[in-house]
Coordinates of N, CA and C and ligand atoms in Angstrom, one line a residue:
X1 N 98.3 127.3 104.2 CA 98.9 126.0 103.8 C 97.9 124.9 104.0
X2 N 97.9 124.0 103.0 CA 96.8 122.9 103.0 C 97.0 121.9 104.1
X3 N 98.2 121.7 104.6 CA 98.4 120.6 105.6 C 99.1 121.0 106.8
X4 N 98.9 122.2 107.3 CA 99.6 122.8 108.5 C 99.4 121.8 109.7
X5 N 100.6 121.4 110.2 CA 100.7 120.5 111.4 C 100.0 119.2 111.3
X6 N 99.7 118.7 110.1 CA 99.2 117.4 109.9 C 100.4 116.4 109.9
X7 N 100.2 115.2 110.5 CA 101.2 114.2 110.4 C 100.9 113.3 109.2
X8 N 101.9 113.3 108.3 CA 101.8 112.5 107.1 C 102.9 111.5 107.0
X9 N 102.5 110.2 106.9 CA 103.5 109.1 106.7 C 103.6 108.8 105.2
X10 N 104.8 108.7 104.7 CA 105.0 108.4 103.2 C 105.9 107.1 103.2
X11 N 105.3 106.0 102.7 CA 106.1 104.8 102.6 C 106.9 104.9 101.3
X12 N 108.1 104.3 101.3 CA 109.0 104.4 100.2 C 109.3 105.9 99.9
X13 N 109.5 106.7 100.9 CA 109.5 108.1 100.8 C 110.8 108.7 100.4
X14 N 111.9 107.9 100.2 CA 113.2 108.6 99.9 C 113.6 108.5 98.4
X15 N 112.6 108.1 97.5 CA 113.0 108.2 96.1 C 111.7 108.3 95.3
X16 N 111.9 108.6 94.0 CA 110.8 108.6 93.0 C 109.6 109.4 93.4
X17 N 108.5 108.9 93.2 CA 107.2 109.6 93.5 C 107.2 109.9 95.0
X18 N 107.6 109.0 95.8 CA 107.6 109.2 97.3 C 108.4 110.4 97.7
X19 N 109.6 110.6 97.1 CA 110.4 111.8 97.5 C 109.7 113.1 97.1
X20 N 109.1 113.1 95.9 CA 108.3 114.3 95.5 C 107.1 114.5 96.4
X21 N 106.5 113.5 96.9 CA 105.3 113.7 97.8 C 105.8 114.3 99.1
X22 N 107.0 113.7 99.6 CA 107.5 114.3 100.9 C 107.7 115.8 100.7
X23 N 108.3 116.2 99.6 CA 108.6 117.6 99.4 C 107.3 118.4 99.3
X24 N 106.3 117.9 98.6 CA 105.1 118.6 98.3 C 104.3 118.8 99.6
X25 N 104.2 117.7 100.4 CA 103.3 117.8 101.6 C 104.1 118.6 102.7
X26 N 105.4 118.5 102.7 CA 106.1 119.4 103.7 C 106.0 120.8 103.3
X27 N 105.9 121.1 102.1 CA 105.8 122.5 101.6 C 104.4 123.1 102.0
X28 N 103.5 122.2 102.2 CA 102.1 122.6 102.7 C 102.0 122.5 104.2
X29 N 103.1 122.4 104.9 CA 103.1 122.5 106.4 C 103.0 121.2 107.1
X30 N 103.0 120.1 106.4 CA 102.9 118.8 107.1 C 104.2 118.5 107.9
X31 N 104.0 117.7 109.0 CA 105.1 117.0 109.6 C 105.2 115.6 109.0
X32 N 106.3 115.4 108.3 CA 106.4 114.2 107.5 C 107.3 113.1 108.1
X33 N 106.8 111.9 108.0 CA 107.5 110.7 108.4 C 107.9 110.0 107.1
X34 N 109.2 109.9 106.8 CA 109.7 109.4 105.6 C 110.2 107.9 105.8
X35 N 109.4 107.0 105.4 CA 109.7 105.6 105.5 C 110.7 105.2 104.4
X36 N 111.7 104.4 104.8 CA 112.7 103.9 103.7 C 113.2 102.5 104.2
X37 N 113.7 101.8 103.2 CA 114.2 100.5 103.5 C 115.7 100.4 103.1
X38 N 116.1 101.3 102.2 CA 117.5 101.3 101.8 C 117.9 102.7 101.5
X39 N 119.2 103.0 101.4 CA 119.7 104.3 101.1 C 119.4 105.3 102.2
X40 N 119.9 105.1 103.4 CA 119.7 106.1 104.5 C 120.2 107.4 104.1
X41 N 121.3 107.5 103.3 CA 121.9 108.8 103.0 C 121.0 109.6 102.2
X42 N 120.2 109.0 101.3 CA 119.2 109.8 100.5 C 118.1 110.3 101.4
X43 N 117.7 109.5 102.4 CA 116.7 110.0 103.4 C 117.2 111.2 104.1
X44 N 118.5 111.1 104.6 CA 119.1 112.2 105.3 C 119.1 113.5 104.5
X45 N 119.5 113.3 103.2 CA 119.6 114.6 102.4 C 118.2 115.1 102.0
X46 N 117.3 114.2 101.9 CA 115.9 114.7 101.7 C 115.4 115.5 102.9
X47 N 115.6 114.9 104.1 CA 115.2 115.6 105.3 C 115.9 116.9 105.5
X48 N 117.1 117.0 105.1 CA 117.9 118.3 105.2 C 117.2 119.3 104.2
X49 N 116.8 118.8 103.0 CA 116.2 119.7 102.1 C 114.8 120.2 102.6
X50 N 114.1 119.3 103.2 CA 112.8 119.7 103.8 C 113.0 120.8 104.9
X51 N 114.1 120.5 105.8 CA 114.3 121.4 106.9 C 114.9 122.8 106.4
X52 N 115.7 122.7 105.3 CA 116.2 124.0 104.8 C 115.1 124.9 104.2
X53 N 114.0 124.2 103.8 CA 112.8 125.0 103.3 C 111.9 125.4 104.4
X54 N 112.3 125.1 105.7 CA 111.5 125.5 106.9 C 110.4 124.4 107.3
X55 N 110.6 123.2 106.7 CA 109.6 122.1 107.0 C 110.1 121.2 108.1
X56 N 109.3 120.1 108.4 CA 109.6 119.2 109.4 C 109.5 117.8 108.9
X57 N 110.5 116.9 109.1 CA 110.5 115.5 108.6 C 111.4 114.7 109.5
X58 N 111.0 113.4 109.6 CA 112.0 112.5 110.2 C 112.0 111.2 109.4
X59 N 113.1 110.4 109.5 CA 113.2 109.2 108.7 C 112.9 108.0 109.6
X60 N 112.2 107.0 109.1 CA 112.0 105.7 109.8 C 112.3 104.6 108.9
X61 N 113.3 103.7 109.3 CA 113.6 102.6 108.5 C 112.6 101.5 108.8
X62 N 111.8 101.1 107.8 CA 110.8 100.0 108.0 C 110.6 99.3 106.7
X63 N 110.6 98.0 106.8 CA 110.3 97.2 105.6 C 108.8 97.0 105.5
X64 N 108.2 97.6 104.5 CA 106.7 97.7 104.5 C 106.1 96.3 104.3
X65 N 106.9 95.4 103.8 CA 106.3 94.0 103.6 C 106.1 93.3 104.9
X66 N 106.6 93.9 106.0 CA 106.5 93.2 107.4 C 105.6 94.0 108.3
X67 N 104.4 93.5 108.6 CA 103.5 94.2 109.5 C 104.1 94.7 110.8
X68 N 105.0 94.0 111.3 CA 105.7 94.4 112.6 C 106.4 95.7 112.3
X69 N 107.0 95.9 111.2 CA 107.7 97.1 110.8 C 106.7 98.3 110.6
X70 N 105.6 97.9 110.1 CA 104.6 98.9 109.9 C 104.0 99.5 111.2
X71 N 103.9 98.6 112.2 CA 103.5 99.0 113.5 C 104.5 100.0 114.1
X72 N 105.8 99.7 113.9 CA 106.9 100.5 114.4 C 106.8 101.9 113.7
X73 N 106.6 101.9 112.4 CA 106.5 103.1 111.6 C 105.4 104.0 112.1
X74 N 104.2 103.5 112.2 CA 103.1 104.3 112.6 C 103.3 104.8 114.1
X75 N 103.8 103.9 114.9 CA 104.1 104.2 116.3 C 105.1 105.4 116.4
X76 N 106.1 105.4 115.6 CA 107.1 106.5 115.6 C 106.4 107.8 115.2
X77 N 105.5 107.7 114.2 CA 104.8 108.9 113.7 C 104.0 109.5 114.9
X78 N 103.3 108.7 115.6 CA 102.5 109.2 116.7 C 103.4 109.7 117.9
X79 N 104.4 108.9 118.2 CA 105.3 109.4 119.3 C 106.0 110.7 118.9
X80 N 106.3 110.9 117.7 CA 107.1 112.1 117.3 C 106.2 113.3 117.1
X81 N 105.0 113.1 116.6 CA 104.2 114.3 116.2 C 102.8 114.3 116.9
X82 N 102.5 113.3 117.8 CA 101.3 113.4 118.6 C 100.1 112.6 118.1
X83 N 100.0 112.5 116.7 CA 98.9 111.8 116.1 C 99.2 111.5 114.7
X84 N 98.4 110.7 114.0 CA 98.5 110.4 112.6 C 97.4 111.0 111.9
X85 N 97.6 111.7 110.8 CA 96.5 112.3 110.0 C 96.4 111.6 108.6
X86 N 97.5 111.4 108.0 CA 97.4 110.8 106.6 C 98.5 109.8 106.4
X87 N 98.1 108.6 105.9 CA 99.0 107.5 105.6 C 99.1 107.5 104.0
X88 N 100.3 107.6 103.5 CA 100.4 107.4 102.0 C 101.2 106.2 101.7
X89 N 100.4 105.2 101.2 CA 101.1 103.9 100.8 C 101.6 104.0 99.4
X90 N 102.9 104.4 99.4 CA 103.6 104.7 98.1 C 104.6 103.6 97.7
X91 N 105.2 102.9 98.6 CA 106.3 102.0 98.3 C 105.8 101.0 97.2
X92 N 106.6 100.8 96.2 CA 106.2 99.8 95.2 C 107.4 99.3 94.4
X93 N 107.3 98.1 93.9 CA 108.4 97.5 93.0 C 107.7 96.8 91.9
X94 N 108.5 96.5 90.9 CA 108.0 95.6 89.8 C 109.2 94.8 89.3
X95 N 108.8 93.6 88.7 CA 109.9 92.7 88.2 C 110.0 92.7 86.6
X96 N 108.9 93.3 86.0 CA 108.9 93.2 84.5 C 109.1 91.8 84.0
X97 N 108.3 90.9 84.5 CA 108.4 89.5 84.0 C 107.0 89.1 83.6
X98 N 107.0 88.2 82.6 CA 105.7 87.7 82.1 C 105.1 86.6 83.0
X99 N 103.9 86.2 82.7 CA 103.3 85.1 83.4 C 104.2 83.8 83.3
X100 N 104.8 83.6 82.2 CA 105.6 82.3 82.0 C 106.9 82.4 82.7
X101 N 107.4 83.6 82.9 CA 108.7 83.8 83.5 C 108.7 84.1 85.0
X102 N 107.6 84.5 85.6 CA 107.6 85.0 87.0 C 107.8 83.9 87.9
X103 N 108.8 84.0 88.8 CA 109.0 82.9 89.8 C 108.1 83.1 91.0
X104 N 108.1 82.1 91.8 CA 107.3 82.3 93.1 C 107.9 83.4 93.9
X105 N 109.2 83.5 94.0 CA 109.9 84.5 94.8 C 109.6 85.9 94.2
X106 N 109.6 86.1 92.9 CA 109.2 87.4 92.2 C 107.8 87.7 92.7
X107 N 106.9 86.8 92.5 CA 105.5 87.1 92.8 C 105.3 87.5 94.2
X108 N 105.9 86.7 95.1 CA 105.7 87.0 96.6 C 106.2 88.3 96.9
X109 N 107.4 88.7 96.4 CA 108.0 90.0 96.7 C 107.1 91.1 96.2
X110 N 106.7 91.0 95.0 CA 105.9 92.2 94.4 C 104.6 92.3 95.2
X111 N 103.9 91.2 95.5 CA 102.6 91.3 96.2 C 102.8 91.8 97.6
X112 N 104.0 91.3 98.2 CA 104.2 91.7 99.6 C 104.5 93.2 99.7
X113 N 105.3 93.8 98.8 CA 105.7 95.2 98.9 C 104.5 96.1 98.4
X114 N 103.8 95.7 97.4 CA 102.8 96.6 96.8 C 101.4 96.4 97.4
X115 N 101.1 95.2 97.8 CA 99.7 95.0 98.2 C 99.6 94.7 99.7
X116 N 100.3 93.7 100.2 CA 100.2 93.3 101.6 C 100.6 94.5 102.5
X117 N 101.6 95.2 102.1 CA 102.0 96.4 102.8 C 100.9 97.4 102.9
X118 N 100.2 97.7 101.8 CA 99.1 98.7 101.8 C 97.9 98.2 102.7
X119 N 97.7 96.9 102.6 CA 96.6 96.3 103.4 C 96.8 96.5 104.9
X120 N 98.0 96.0 105.4 CA 98.3 96.1 106.8 C 98.6 97.5 107.3
X121 N 99.2 98.3 106.5 CA 99.4 99.7 106.9 C 98.0 100.4 107.1
X122 N 97.1 100.1 106.1 CA 95.8 100.7 106.2 C 95.1 100.2 107.5
X123 N 95.2 98.9 107.8 CA 94.6 98.4 109.0 C 95.1 99.0 110.3
X124 N 96.5 99.2 110.3 CA 97.1 99.7 111.5 C 96.8 101.2 111.6
X125 N 96.8 101.9 110.5 CA 96.4 103.3 110.5 C 95.0 103.5 110.9
X126 N 94.1 102.7 110.4 CA 92.7 102.8 110.8 C 92.4 102.6 112.2
X127 N 93.1 101.7 112.8 CA 93.0 101.5 114.3 C 93.5 102.7 115.1
X128 N 94.6 103.3 114.6 CA 95.1 104.5 115.2 C 94.1 105.7 115.0
X129 N 93.5 105.8 113.8 CA 92.6 106.9 113.6 C 91.4 106.8 114.5
X130 N 90.9 105.5 114.7 CA 89.7 105.3 115.5 C 90.0 105.6 117.0
X131 N 91.2 105.1 117.4 CA 91.5 105.4 118.8 C 91.8 106.8 119.1
X132 N 92.4 107.6 118.2 CA 92.7 109.0 118.5 C 91.4 109.9 118.3
X133 N 90.5 109.4 117.4 CA 89.3 110.1 117.1 C 89.5 111.2 116.0
X134 N 88.4 111.6 115.3 CA 88.5 112.6 114.3 C 88.7 112.2 112.9
X135 N 88.6 110.9 112.6 CA 88.7 110.4 111.2 C 90.1 110.3 110.8
X136 N 90.3 110.2 109.5 CA 91.7 110.0 108.9 C 91.7 109.7 107.4
X137 N 92.8 109.6 106.9 CA 92.9 109.5 105.4 C 94.0 108.5 105.0
X138 N 93.7 107.6 104.1 CA 94.8 106.7 103.5 C 94.8 107.0 102.0
X139 N 95.9 107.3 101.5 CA 96.1 107.5 100.1 C 97.0 106.4 99.6
X140 N 96.5 105.6 98.6 CA 97.3 104.6 98.0 C 97.9 105.0 96.6
X141 N 99.2 104.9 96.4 CA 99.7 105.2 95.1 C 99.7 103.8 94.3
X142 N 98.7 103.8 93.4 CA 98.5 102.6 92.6 C 99.2 102.8 91.3
X143 N 98.4 102.5 90.2 CA 99.0 102.7 88.9 C 97.9 102.6 87.9
X144 N 98.1 103.1 86.7 CA 97.1 102.8 85.6 C 96.9 101.3 85.4
X145 N 98.0 100.6 85.8 CA 97.9 99.1 85.7 C 97.1 98.4 86.8
X146 N 96.4 99.2 87.6 CA 95.4 98.5 88.4 C 94.2 98.1 87.6
X147 N 94.1 98.6 86.4 CA 92.9 98.4 85.5 C 93.4 98.0 84.1
X148 N 94.6 98.3 83.7 CA 95.0 98.3 82.4 C 96.1 97.3 82.3
X149 N 96.0 96.2 81.5 CA 97.0 95.2 81.5 C 98.4 95.7 81.0
X150 N 99.5 95.3 81.6 CA 100.8 95.6 81.1 C 101.5 94.3 80.9
X151 N 101.4 93.7 79.6 CA 102.0 92.4 79.4 C 103.5 92.5 79.7
X152 N 104.0 91.5 80.4 CA 105.4 91.4 80.8 C 105.6 92.1 82.1
X153 N 104.6 92.4 82.8 CA 104.7 93.0 84.2 C 103.5 92.5 85.0
X154 N 103.2 91.2 84.9 CA 101.9 90.7 85.4 C 101.8 90.7 86.9
X155 N 102.8 90.4 87.7 CA 102.7 90.4 89.1 C 102.3 91.8 89.6
X156 N 103.0 92.8 89.0 CA 102.7 94.2 89.3 C 101.2 94.5 89.1
X157 N 100.7 94.1 87.9 CA 99.3 94.4 87.6 C 98.4 93.8 88.6
X158 N 98.7 92.5 88.9 CA 97.9 91.8 89.9 C 97.9 92.5 91.2
X159 N 99.1 93.0 91.6 CA 99.2 93.7 92.9 C 98.4 95.0 92.9
X160 N 98.5 95.7 91.8 CA 97.8 97.0 91.7 C 96.3 96.8 91.6
X161 N 95.9 95.8 90.9 CA 94.4 95.5 90.9 C 93.9 95.2 92.3
X162 N 94.8 94.6 93.1 CA 94.4 94.3 94.5 C 94.3 95.6 95.3
X163 N 95.2 96.6 95.0 CA 95.2 97.9 95.7 C 93.9 98.6 95.3
X164 N 93.5 98.4 94.1 CA 92.2 99.1 93.7 C 91.1 98.5 94.6
X165 N 91.0 97.2 94.7 CA 89.9 96.7 95.5 C 90.1 96.9 97.0
X166 N 91.3 97.0 97.4 CA 91.6 97.4 98.8 C 91.0 98.8 99.1
X167 N 91.3 99.7 98.1 CA 90.8 101.1 98.3 C 89.3 101.1 98.3
X168 N 88.7 100.4 97.4 CA 87.2 100.5 97.3 C 86.6 99.8 98.6
X169 N 87.1 98.7 98.9 CA 86.4 97.9 100.0 C 86.7 98.6 101.4
X170 N 88.0 99.0 101.6 CA 88.3 99.6 102.8 C 87.6 101.0 102.9
X171 N 87.5 101.7 101.8 CA 86.8 103.0 101.8 C 85.3 102.8 102.3
X172 N 84.7 101.7 101.8 CA 83.3 101.4 102.2 C 83.2 101.1 103.7
X173 N 84.1 100.2 104.1 CA 84.1 99.7 105.5 C 84.4 100.9 106.5
X174 N 85.3 101.8 106.1 CA 85.8 102.7 107.0 C 85.1 104.1 107.0
X175 N 84.2 104.3 105.9 CA 83.5 105.5 105.8 C 82.8 105.9 107.1
X176 N 82.0 105.0 107.7 CA 81.3 105.4 109.0 C 82.2 105.9 110.1
X177 N 83.5 105.6 110.0 CA 84.5 106.1 111.0 C 85.1 107.5 110.5
X178 N 84.5 108.0 109.4 CA 85.1 109.2 108.8 C 86.5 109.0 108.4
X179 N 86.9 107.8 108.0 CA 88.2 107.5 107.5 C 88.0 107.3 106.0
X180 N 88.8 108.1 105.2 CA 88.7 108.0 103.7 C 89.8 107.3 103.2
X181 N 89.6 106.6 102.1 CA 90.7 105.8 101.4 C 90.6 106.1 99.9
X182 N 91.7 106.7 99.4 CA 91.6 107.2 98.0 C 92.9 106.6 97.3
X183 N 92.7 106.2 96.0 CA 93.7 105.6 95.2 C 94.2 106.7 94.2
X184 N 95.5 106.7 93.9 CA 96.0 107.6 92.9 C 96.7 106.7 91.8
X185 N 96.3 106.8 90.6 CA 96.9 105.9 89.5 C 97.7 106.7 88.6
X186 N 99.0 106.8 88.8 CA 99.9 107.5 87.9 C 100.1 106.6 86.6
X187 N 100.4 107.3 85.5 CA 100.9 106.6 84.3 C 102.4 106.4 84.4
X188 N 103.1 106.7 83.3 CA 104.5 106.6 83.2 C 105.2 107.8 83.8
X189 N 106.0 107.6 84.8 CA 106.6 108.6 85.6 C 108.2 108.5 85.6
X190 N 108.9 109.5 85.4 CA 110.4 109.5 85.4 C 110.9 109.2 86.8
X191 N 111.0 107.9 87.2 CA 111.5 107.5 88.5 C 112.4 106.3 88.3
X192 N 113.1 105.9 89.3 CA 114.0 104.7 89.1 C 113.2 103.5 88.6
X193 N 111.9 103.3 88.8 CA 111.2 102.1 88.4 C 111.2 102.1 86.8
X194 N 111.3 103.2 86.2 CA 111.3 103.3 84.7 C 112.6 103.6 84.1
X195 N 113.7 103.3 84.9 CA 115.0 103.6 84.4 C 115.3 102.9 83.1
X196 N 114.9 101.6 83.0 CA 115.3 100.9 81.8 C 114.6 101.4 80.5
X197 N 113.4 102.0 80.7 CA 112.7 102.6 79.6 C 113.4 103.9 79.2
X198 N 113.7 104.7 80.3 CA 114.3 106.0 80.0 C 115.7 105.9 79.3
X199 N 116.4 104.7 79.6 CA 117.7 104.5 79.0 C 117.6 104.0 77.6
X200 N 116.4 103.7 77.1 CA 116.2 103.2 75.7 C 115.5 104.2 74.8
X201 N 116.2 104.9 74.0 CA 115.6 106.0 73.2 C 114.4 105.5 72.4
X202 N 114.5 104.3 71.8 CA 113.4 103.8 70.9 C 112.2 103.6 71.8
X203 N 112.3 103.0 73.0 CA 111.2 102.7 73.9 C 110.6 104.1 74.3
X204 N 111.4 105.0 74.6 CA 111.0 106.3 75.1 C 110.1 107.0 74.0
X205 N 110.6 106.9 72.7 CA 109.9 107.5 71.6 C 108.5 106.9 71.5
X206 N 108.4 105.6 71.6 CA 107.2 104.8 71.5 C 106.2 105.2 72.6
X207 N 106.8 105.3 73.8 CA 106.0 105.6 75.0 C 105.4 107.1 74.9
X208 N 106.3 108.0 74.5 CA 105.9 109.4 74.4 C 104.8 109.6 73.3
X209 N 104.9 108.8 72.3 CA 103.9 108.9 71.2 C 102.6 108.4 71.7
X210 N 102.6 107.5 72.6 CA 101.3 106.9 73.1 C 100.7 107.8 74.2
X211 N 101.4 108.8 74.6 CA 100.8 109.7 75.7 C 100.3 111.0 75.0
X212 N 99.0 111.2 75.1 CA 98.4 112.5 74.5 C 99.2 113.7 74.9
X213 N 99.7 113.8 76.2 CA 100.4 115.0 76.6 C 101.9 114.9 76.1
X214 N 102.3 113.8 75.5 CA 103.5 113.7 74.7 C 104.8 113.6 75.6
X215 N 104.6 113.4 76.9 CA 105.8 113.3 77.7 C 105.5 112.4 78.9
X216 N 106.6 111.8 79.5 CA 106.5 111.1 80.8 C 106.2 112.1 81.8
X217 N 105.5 111.7 82.9 CA 105.3 112.6 84.0 C 106.6 112.8 84.8
X218 N 106.7 114.0 85.4 CA 107.8 114.2 86.4 C 107.1 113.8 87.8
X219 N 107.9 113.3 88.8 CA 107.3 113.0 90.1 C 106.5 114.1 90.6
X220 N 106.9 115.3 90.4 CA 106.1 116.4 91.0 C 104.7 116.6 90.3
X221 N 104.5 116.1 89.1 CA 103.2 116.1 88.5 C 102.2 115.3 89.3
X222 N 102.7 114.2 89.9 CA 101.9 113.4 90.7 C 101.8 114.0 92.1
X223 N 102.9 114.4 92.7 CA 102.9 114.8 94.1 C 102.1 116.1 94.3
X224 N 102.0 117.0 93.3 CA 101.1 118.2 93.5 C 99.7 117.8 93.7
X225 N 99.2 116.7 92.9 CA 97.8 116.3 93.1 C 97.7 115.6 94.4
X226 N 98.7 114.8 94.8 CA 98.6 114.1 96.1 C 98.5 115.0 97.3
X227 N 99.3 116.1 97.2 CA 99.2 117.1 98.3 C 97.8 117.7 98.4
X228 N 97.1 117.9 97.3 CA 95.8 118.4 97.3 C 94.8 117.4 97.9
X229 N 95.0 116.1 97.4 CA 94.1 115.0 97.8 C 94.3 114.8 99.3
X230 N 95.5 115.0 99.9 CA 95.8 114.8 101.3 C 95.1 115.9 102.1
X231 N 94.6 116.9 101.5 CA 94.1 118.0 102.3 C 92.6 117.9 102.4
X232 N 92.0 118.8 103.3 CA 90.6 118.9 103.5 C 89.8 119.3 102.3
X233 N 90.5 119.8 101.3 CA 89.8 120.2 100.1 C 89.1 119.0 99.4
X234 N 89.7 117.8 99.6 CA 89.2 116.6 98.9 C 88.3 115.8 99.9
X235 N 87.7 116.5 100.8 CA 87.0 115.8 101.9 C 85.9 114.9 101.6
X236 N 85.3 115.0 100.4 CA 84.1 114.2 100.1 C 84.5 113.0 99.1
X237 N 85.8 112.8 99.0 CA 86.3 111.7 98.1 C 86.6 110.5 98.9
X238 N 86.1 109.4 98.5 CA 86.6 108.1 99.1 C 86.3 106.9 98.2
X239 N 87.0 105.8 98.4 CA 86.7 104.5 97.8 C 86.8 104.7 96.2
X240 N 87.7 105.5 95.8 CA 87.8 105.7 94.3 C 89.2 106.0 93.9
X241 N 89.4 106.0 92.6 CA 90.8 106.3 92.0 C 90.8 107.6 91.3
X242 N 91.9 108.3 91.5 CA 92.2 109.5 90.7 C 93.3 109.1 89.7
X243 N 93.1 109.2 88.4 CA 94.1 108.9 87.4 C 94.9 110.1 87.0
X244 N 96.2 110.0 87.0 CA 97.1 111.1 86.6 C 98.0 110.5 85.5
X245 N 97.6 110.5 84.3 CA 98.4 109.6 83.3 C 98.7 110.4 82.0
X246 N 98.4 111.7 81.9 CA 98.7 112.4 80.7 C 97.8 111.8 79.5
X247 N 96.8 111.1 79.9 CA 95.8 110.5 78.9 C 96.2 109.2 78.3
X248 N 97.3 108.6 78.8 CA 97.8 107.3 78.2 C 96.8 106.2 78.2
X249 N 95.9 106.2 79.2 CA 95.0 105.0 79.3 C 93.9 105.1 78.2
X250 N 93.8 106.2 77.5 CA 92.8 106.3 76.5 C 93.2 105.5 75.3
X251 N 94.5 105.1 75.3 CA 95.0 104.1 74.3 C 94.6 104.4 72.9
X252 N 95.1 105.5 72.3 CA 94.7 105.8 70.9 C 95.3 104.9 70.0
X253 N 94.4 104.2 69.2 CA 94.9 103.4 68.1 C 94.3 103.9 66.9
X254 N 94.4 103.3 65.7 CA 93.8 103.8 64.5 C 94.9 104.6 63.7
X255 N 95.7 103.9 63.0 CA 96.8 104.5 62.3 C 96.4 104.8 60.9
Ligands
BGC301 C1 104.8 101.1 85.8 C2 105.8 101.4 84.7 C3 105.1 101.7 83.4 C4 104.0 102.8 83.6 C5 103.2 103.1 82.4 C6 103.8 102.2 85.9 O1 102.9 101.9 86.9 O2 105.5 101.1 87.0 O3 106.7 100.3 84.5 O4 106.0 102.2 82.4 O5 103.1 102.3 84.6 O6 102.7 102.0 81.7

């Protein structure tokens, strides 16, 4: 197994891509800390599923936009499993609002959950990696929109662009400590964040036509790559982004 006895923390771990990551890393032998902010019942049923498959997981309620909660989350991981090996900054939200419509509250919330959280969780995890010794890994779940404008979702794009630079700069700063930082940029994935698109057949048709692989990703399409990236097999990767988008970013035009 790729992650036998590694401690892996997954923020926003009880739904969408996070949930699939929890299942994928647990199946590779990891001890998983499932961070959540709402729906404790979904966390409990996810943990039961992991345990039924012979894996190990605990839930921790922590609001990732608050650094104090992030300290509690990482502390709980170390107390429960003895050390931290991989932090996966997955929690994310979007408002689907344009520049003209985005309120200060929308902007602050999106940036706090998507970017500030990843920044401080990376800082706290890095300090833990350095004090325990032996290096470490941070994986950020970004988006194709770290690079690619999504009109009508600007605060999200701004936050993901920030995650891209966080990954690159933190990767450079932390390399000498043998701490790697890698970004994953999914395209359109069938998760609650895309529920409004999935509920609109015309939008779905347009979206699928724009994807060379002709379908939205399932969360497991992303999680399988994440489990590999979390393992020693990806040991020479840092400060970069892995795109998992079915080819959507190649933006074929020309009718
Ligand atoms: C966004 C979705 C969008 C998808 C593809 C994701 O990062 O969260 O709203 O549909 O990218 O454009």
